[in-house]
Amino acid sequence: MDYSSFKTIADTQDWLALLPEITLCVSGLLLLLLDVLLPAKLNKWIPRLGILFNAVVVASLFCKGAPCPLCNGPQEFFNGMVKLTPLSQWFRLFF
């Protein structure tokens, strides 16, 4: 089976459009891993790290290289599965 067409499709997509969701997943997994690996006396740092990771996710919404629907208008990615509009950016911020 030839996978070159899949590689071409994946290369042409703007993966920075999914940066907040990717950062949220990675930080959530990291928090779960830290909760398991850290000793009980250091578990007080986990909520603080969670707040820090949420700040990183919010910052990734405004990443310089990421698509900006506020500047360029609505944009579609991944063959229409992801549509970025100013309203969707607000929902990404709060949910």
N, CA, C and O atoms as a DFTB+ gen file, in Angstrom:
380 C
 N C O
     1  1       0.832      -1.178       0.000
     2  2       0.000       0.000       0.000
     3  2       0.877       1.241       0.000
     4  3       1.878       1.313       0.713
     5  1       0.488       2.209      -0.804
     6  2       1.274       3.427      -0.948
     7  2       0.763       4.497       0.020
     8  3      -0.389       4.923      -0.066
     9  1       1.617       4.918       0.926
    10  2       1.240       5.906       1.922
    11  2       1.678       7.316       1.547
    12  3       1.539       8.232       2.357
    13  1       2.195       7.511       0.359
    14  2       2.694       8.829      -0.027
    15  2       1.571       9.862      -0.096
    16  3       1.802      11.035       0.198
    17  1       0.363       9.452      -0.477
    18  2      -0.742      10.418      -0.523
    19  2      -1.116      10.878       0.882
    20  3      -1.451      12.047       1.075
    21  1      -1.066       9.975       1.871
    22  2      -1.339      10.372       3.250
    23  2      -0.273      11.329       3.772
    24  3      -0.580      12.284       4.486
    25  1       0.970      11.067       3.412
    26  2       2.061      11.948       3.833
    27  2       1.886      13.328       3.213
    28  3       2.126      14.335       3.879
    29  1       1.475      13.392       1.964
    30  2       1.253      14.672       1.299
    31  2       0.132      15.446       1.979
    32  3       0.246      16.654       2.186
    33  1      -0.945      14.759       2.325
    34  2      -2.063      15.418       3.006
    35  2      -1.627      15.930       4.372
    36  3      -1.967      17.052       4.749
    37  1      -0.879      15.121       5.118
    38  2      -0.436      15.533       6.453
    39  2       0.545      16.694       6.384
    40  3       0.546      17.555       7.263
    41  1       1.373      16.728       5.359
    42  2       2.354      17.805       5.227
    43  2       1.711      19.134       4.849
    44  3       2.255      20.193       5.162
    45  1       0.568      19.091       4.184
    46  2      -0.051      20.331       3.726
    47  2      -0.963      20.969       4.772
    48  3      -1.469      22.068       4.547
    49  1      -1.181      20.315       5.896
    50  2      -2.067      20.871       6.920
    51  2      -1.278      21.760       7.875
    52  3      -0.078      21.572       8.077
    53  1      -1.971      22.723       8.452
    54  2      -1.355      23.631       9.416
    55  2      -1.581      23.077      10.824
    56  3      -2.633      23.290      11.426
    57  1      -0.589      22.371      11.329
    58  2      -0.728      21.711      12.628
    59  2      -0.761      22.700      13.784
    60  3      -1.173      22.340      14.887
    61  1      -0.337      23.941      13.557
    62  2      -0.412      24.940      14.623
    63  2      -1.854      25.324      14.933
    64  3      -2.122      25.914      15.980
    65  1      -2.787      24.999      14.041
    66  2      -4.197      25.258      14.310
    67  2      -4.680      24.417      15.489
    68  3      -5.636      24.794      16.167
    69  1      -4.038      23.301      15.735
    70  2      -4.406      22.409      16.842
    71  2      -3.476      22.546      18.050
    72  3      -3.535      21.730      18.970
    73  1      -2.635      23.551      18.055
    74  2      -1.646      23.703      19.125
    75  2      -2.268      23.776      20.529
    76  3      -1.751      23.117      21.431
    77  1      -3.343      24.536      20.765
    78  2      -3.904      24.544      22.132
    79  2      -4.405      23.173      22.574
    80  3      -4.215      22.791      23.729
    81  1      -5.036      22.434      21.676
    82  2      -5.539      21.104      22.040
    83  2      -4.394      20.129      22.291
    84  3      -4.471      19.298      23.196
    85  1      -3.350      20.226      21.507
    86  2      -2.188      19.355      21.699
    87  2      -1.508      19.672      23.027
    88  3      -1.121      18.762      23.761
    89  1      -1.359      20.973      23.339
    90  2      -0.722      21.346      24.612
    91  2      -1.569      20.914      25.798
    92  3      -1.034      20.497      26.825
    93  1      -2.886      21.012      25.664
    94  2      -3.766      20.588      26.742
    95  2      -3.643      19.090      27.009
    96  3      -3.598      18.667      28.164
    97  1      -3.589      18.293      25.955
    98  2      -3.452      16.837      26.121
    99  2      -2.105      16.464      26.736
   100  3      -2.041      15.636      27.645
   101  1      -1.045      17.069      26.245
   102  2       0.290      16.747      26.761
   103  2       0.413      17.172      28.219
   104  3       0.958      16.428      29.034
   105  1      -0.087      18.356      28.557
   106  2       0.028      18.809      29.949
   107  2      -0.839      17.959      30.877
   108  3      -0.446      17.694      32.013
   109  1      -2.011      17.530      30.410
   110  2      -2.853      16.649      31.227
   111  2      -2.178      15.321      31.502
   112  3      -2.209      14.822      32.627
   113  1      -1.570      14.750      30.478
   114  2      -0.847      13.487      30.667
   115  2       0.350      13.662      31.587
   116  3       0.653      12.785      32.395
   117  1       1.026      14.790      31.464
   118  2       2.171      15.059      32.334
   119  2       1.726      15.206      33.796
   120  3       2.403      14.721      34.703
   121  1       0.596      15.871      34.020
   122  2       0.082      15.995      35.394
   123  2      -0.288      14.635      35.968
   124  3      -0.006      14.358      37.134
   125  1      -0.915      13.785      35.166
   126  2      -1.245      12.442      35.647
   127  2       0.008      11.645      35.981
   128  3       0.058      10.940      36.989
   129  1       1.007      11.763      35.137
   130  2       2.260      11.055      35.375
   131  2       2.951      11.565      36.644
   132  3       3.469      10.777      37.435
   133  1       2.954      12.890      36.831
   134  2       3.563      13.451      38.038
   135  2       2.809      13.041      39.295
   136  3       3.419      12.818      40.341
   137  1       1.489      12.941      39.199
   138  2       0.699      12.528      40.358
   139  2       1.052      11.107      40.785
   140  3       1.040      10.787      41.974
   141  1       1.364      10.269      39.821
   142  2       1.720       8.881      40.136
   143  2       3.157       8.783      40.637
   144  3       3.437       8.013      41.556
   145  1       4.061       9.545      40.054
   146  2       5.478       9.379      40.352
   147  2       5.974      10.178      41.560
   148  3       6.919       9.758      42.228
   149  1       5.347      11.325      41.849
   150  2       5.833      12.146      42.953
   151  2       5.450      11.542      44.296
   152  3       4.390      10.927      44.419
   153  1       6.299      11.711      45.298
   154  2       5.935      11.269      46.644
   155  2       4.750      12.091      47.174
   156  3       4.478      13.186      46.681
   157  1       4.065      11.565      48.159
   158  2       2.846      12.196      48.680
   159  2       3.108      13.604      49.230
   160  3       2.241      14.473      49.142
   161  1       4.286      13.827      49.789
   162  2       4.555      15.150      50.366
   163  2       4.734      16.225      49.290
   164  3       4.621      17.413      49.592
   165  1       5.010      15.833      48.048
   166  2       5.158      16.804      46.963
   167  2       3.895      16.971      46.126
   168  3       3.902      17.710      45.141
   169  1       2.815      16.298      46.501
   170  2       1.576      16.399      45.737
   171  2       0.930      17.779      45.823
   172  3       0.042      18.092      45.029
   173  1       1.361      18.605      46.771
   174  2       0.808      19.951      46.868
   175  2       1.202      20.817      45.664
   176  3       0.573      21.845      45.413
   177  1       2.231      20.415      44.924
   178  2       2.683      21.181      43.761
   179  2       1.872      20.889      42.503
   180  3       1.948      21.640      41.531
   181  1       1.114      19.831      42.510
   182  2       0.379      19.442      41.304
   183  2      -0.675      20.476      40.911
   184  3      -0.759      20.802      39.727
   185  1      -1.489      21.016      41.833
   186  2      -2.443      22.063      41.416
   187  2      -1.759      23.319      40.872
   188  3      -2.258      23.961      39.947
   189  1      -0.610      23.656      41.460
   190  2       0.126      24.826      40.971
   191  2       0.653      24.578      39.563
   192  3       0.627      25.471      38.717
   193  1       1.128      23.366      39.318
   194  2       1.574      23.023      37.969
   195  2       0.401      23.018      36.984
   196  3       0.558      23.389      35.820
   197  1      -0.766      22.596      37.458
   198  2      -1.952      22.615      36.612
   199  2      -2.308      24.028      36.180
   200  3      -2.663      24.256      35.024
   201  1      -2.214      24.972      37.101
   202  2      -2.472      26.373      36.768
   203  2      -1.440      26.885      35.777
   204  3      -1.780      27.597      34.833
   205  1      -0.185      26.525      35.990
   206  2       0.870      26.924      35.057
   207  2       0.630      26.335      33.668
   208  3       0.791      27.032      32.665
   209  1       0.250      25.067      33.601
   210  2      -0.011      24.435      32.311
   211  2      -1.207      25.074      31.614
   212  3      -1.211      25.211      30.391
   213  1      -2.230      25.471      32.388
   214  2      -3.367      26.163      31.775
   215  2      -2.952      27.503      31.198
   216  3      -3.456      27.916      30.154
   217  1      -2.040      28.183      31.869
   218  2      -1.533      29.449      31.334
   219  2      -0.780      29.213      30.026
   220  3      -0.856      30.026      29.105
   221  1      -0.055      28.097      29.949
   222  2       0.653      27.756      28.706
   223  2      -0.342      27.475      27.581
   224  3      -0.109      27.859      26.435
   225  1      -1.442      26.812      27.905
   226  2      -2.468      26.524      26.897
   227  2      -3.093      27.822      26.392
   228  3      -3.301      27.985      25.190
   229  1      -3.394      28.743      27.303
   230  2      -3.950      30.034      26.890
   231  2      -2.941      30.800      26.045
   232  3      -3.313      31.442      25.063
   233  1      -1.673      30.738      26.420
   234  2      -0.644      31.415      25.627
   235  2      -0.520      30.797      24.243
   236  3      -0.205      31.497      23.281
   237  1      -0.763      29.497      24.131
   238  2      -0.655      28.863      22.818
   239  2      -1.780      29.292      21.884
   240  3      -1.671      29.137      20.668
   241  1      -2.866      29.832      22.448
   242  2      -3.924      30.392      21.595
   243  2      -3.427      31.606      20.829
   244  3      -3.907      31.906      19.735
   245  1      -2.465      32.298      21.410
   246  2      -1.964      33.528      20.810
   247  2      -0.550      33.363      20.276
   248  3       0.192      34.339      20.165
   249  1      -0.174      32.138      19.947
   250  2       1.159      31.845      19.421
   251  2       1.381      32.603      18.117
   252  3       0.469      32.726      17.300
   253  1       2.575      33.102      17.930
   254  2       2.874      33.934      16.756
   255  2       2.671      33.194      15.442
   256  3       2.175      33.786      14.484
   257  1       3.034      31.941      15.368
   258  2       2.923      31.207      14.119
   259  2       1.553      30.594      13.879
   260  3       1.267      30.124      12.778
   261  1       0.700      30.594      14.907
   262  2      -0.614      29.961      14.776
   263  2      -1.547      30.823      13.928
   264  3      -1.387      32.042      13.874
   265  1      -2.513      30.198      13.269
   266  2      -3.469      30.955      12.479
   267  2      -4.308      31.876      13.366
   268  3      -4.696      31.493      14.470
   269  1      -4.581      33.063      12.894
   270  2      -5.310      34.049      13.681
   271  2      -6.607      34.417      12.973
   272  3      -6.583      35.190      12.015
   273  1      -7.750      33.876      13.428
   274  2      -9.008      34.230      12.780
   275  2      -9.421      35.673      13.048
   276  3     -10.222      36.241      12.305
   277  1      -8.875      36.267      14.111
   278  2      -9.193      37.659      14.388
   279  2      -8.542      38.573      13.360
   280  3      -9.079      39.632      13.037
   281  1      -7.390      38.164      12.849
   282  2      -6.660      38.984      11.879
   283  2      -7.056      38.647      10.440
   284  3      -7.238      39.544       9.616
   285  1      -7.186      37.368      10.145
   286  2      -7.362      36.927       8.764
   287  2      -8.767      36.446       8.440
   288  3      -9.012      35.993       7.322
   289  1      -9.687      36.530       9.376
   290  2     -11.036      36.035       9.128
   291  2     -11.109      34.530       9.343
   292  3     -10.106      33.901       9.683
   293  1     -12.302      33.944       9.146
   294  2     -12.477      32.498       9.362
   295  2     -11.576      31.676       8.442
   296  3     -11.388      32.008       7.271
   297  1     -11.030      30.610       8.992
   298  2     -10.140      29.726       8.236
   299  2     -10.520      28.284       8.502
   300  3     -10.972      27.946       9.595
   301  1     -10.336      27.431       7.501
   302  2     -10.624      26.008       7.644
   303  2      -9.335      25.211       7.490
   304  3      -8.464      25.546       6.689
   305  1      -9.240      24.145       8.283
   306  2      -8.076      23.265       8.255
   307  2      -8.541      21.823       8.255
   308  3      -9.674      21.527       8.633
   309  1      -7.679      20.940       7.837
   310  2      -7.938      19.504       7.842
   311  2      -9.231      19.173       7.095
   312  3     -10.113      18.482       7.606
   313  1      -9.309      19.690       5.875
   314  2     -10.445      19.443       4.972
   315  2     -11.776      19.827       5.599
   316  3     -12.773      19.128       5.413
   317  1     -11.805      20.917       6.333
   318  2     -13.039      21.433       6.914
   319  2     -13.400      20.867       8.269
   320  3     -14.430      21.245       8.827
   321  1     -12.582      19.965       8.829
   322  2     -12.898      19.411      10.150
   323  2     -12.643      20.417      11.265
   324  3     -13.272      20.345      12.321
   325  1     -11.724      21.356      11.039
   326  2     -11.420      22.393      12.020
   327  2     -11.662      23.740      11.344
   328  3     -11.061      24.051      10.315
   329  1     -12.540      24.523      11.932
   330  2     -12.805      25.859      11.401
   331  2     -12.539      26.863      12.510
   332  3     -13.159      26.804      13.572
   333  1     -11.624      27.777      12.264
   334  2     -11.276      28.788      13.250
   335  2     -11.975      30.089      12.898
   336  3     -11.775      30.646      11.818
   337  1     -12.794      30.562      13.819
   338  2     -13.465      31.850      13.701
   339  2     -13.215      32.611      14.996
   340  3     -12.745      32.021      15.969
   341  1     -13.517      33.899      15.032
   342  2     -13.356      34.609      16.313
   343  2     -14.190      33.978      17.434
   344  3     -13.735      33.918      18.576
   345  1     -15.393      33.511      17.126
   346  2     -16.229      32.874      18.141
   347  2     -15.629      31.550      18.618
   348  3     -15.675      31.237      19.808
   349  1     -15.068      30.777      17.690
   350  2     -14.460      29.507      18.097
   351  2     -13.220      29.733      18.962
   352  3     -12.923      28.920      19.837
   353  1     -12.504      30.816      18.729
   354  2     -11.347      31.131      19.592
   355  2     -11.805      31.428      21.016
   356  3     -11.139      31.019      21.967
   357  1     -12.938      32.138      21.188
   358  2     -13.454      32.374      22.530
   359  2     -13.859      31.083      23.192
   360  3     -13.615      30.893      24.383
   361  1     -14.478      30.186      22.438
   362  2     -14.851      28.893      23.022
   363  2     -13.622      28.077      23.376
   364  3     -13.620      27.381      24.392
   365  1     -12.584      28.147      22.569
   366  2     -11.350      27.438      22.892
   367  2     -10.715      28.005      24.160
   368  3     -10.080      27.275      24.921
   369  1     -10.886      29.285      24.380
   370  2     -10.315      29.924      25.565
   371  2     -11.035      29.481      26.840
   372  3     -10.389      29.242      27.859
   373  1     -12.367      29.368      26.794
   374  2     -13.117      29.096      28.012
   375  2     -13.475      27.632      28.202
   376  3     -13.810      27.226      29.315
   377  1     -13.414      26.841      27.162
   378  2     -13.774      25.433      27.311
   379  2     -12.602      24.583      26.943
   380  3     -12.688      23.356      26.998
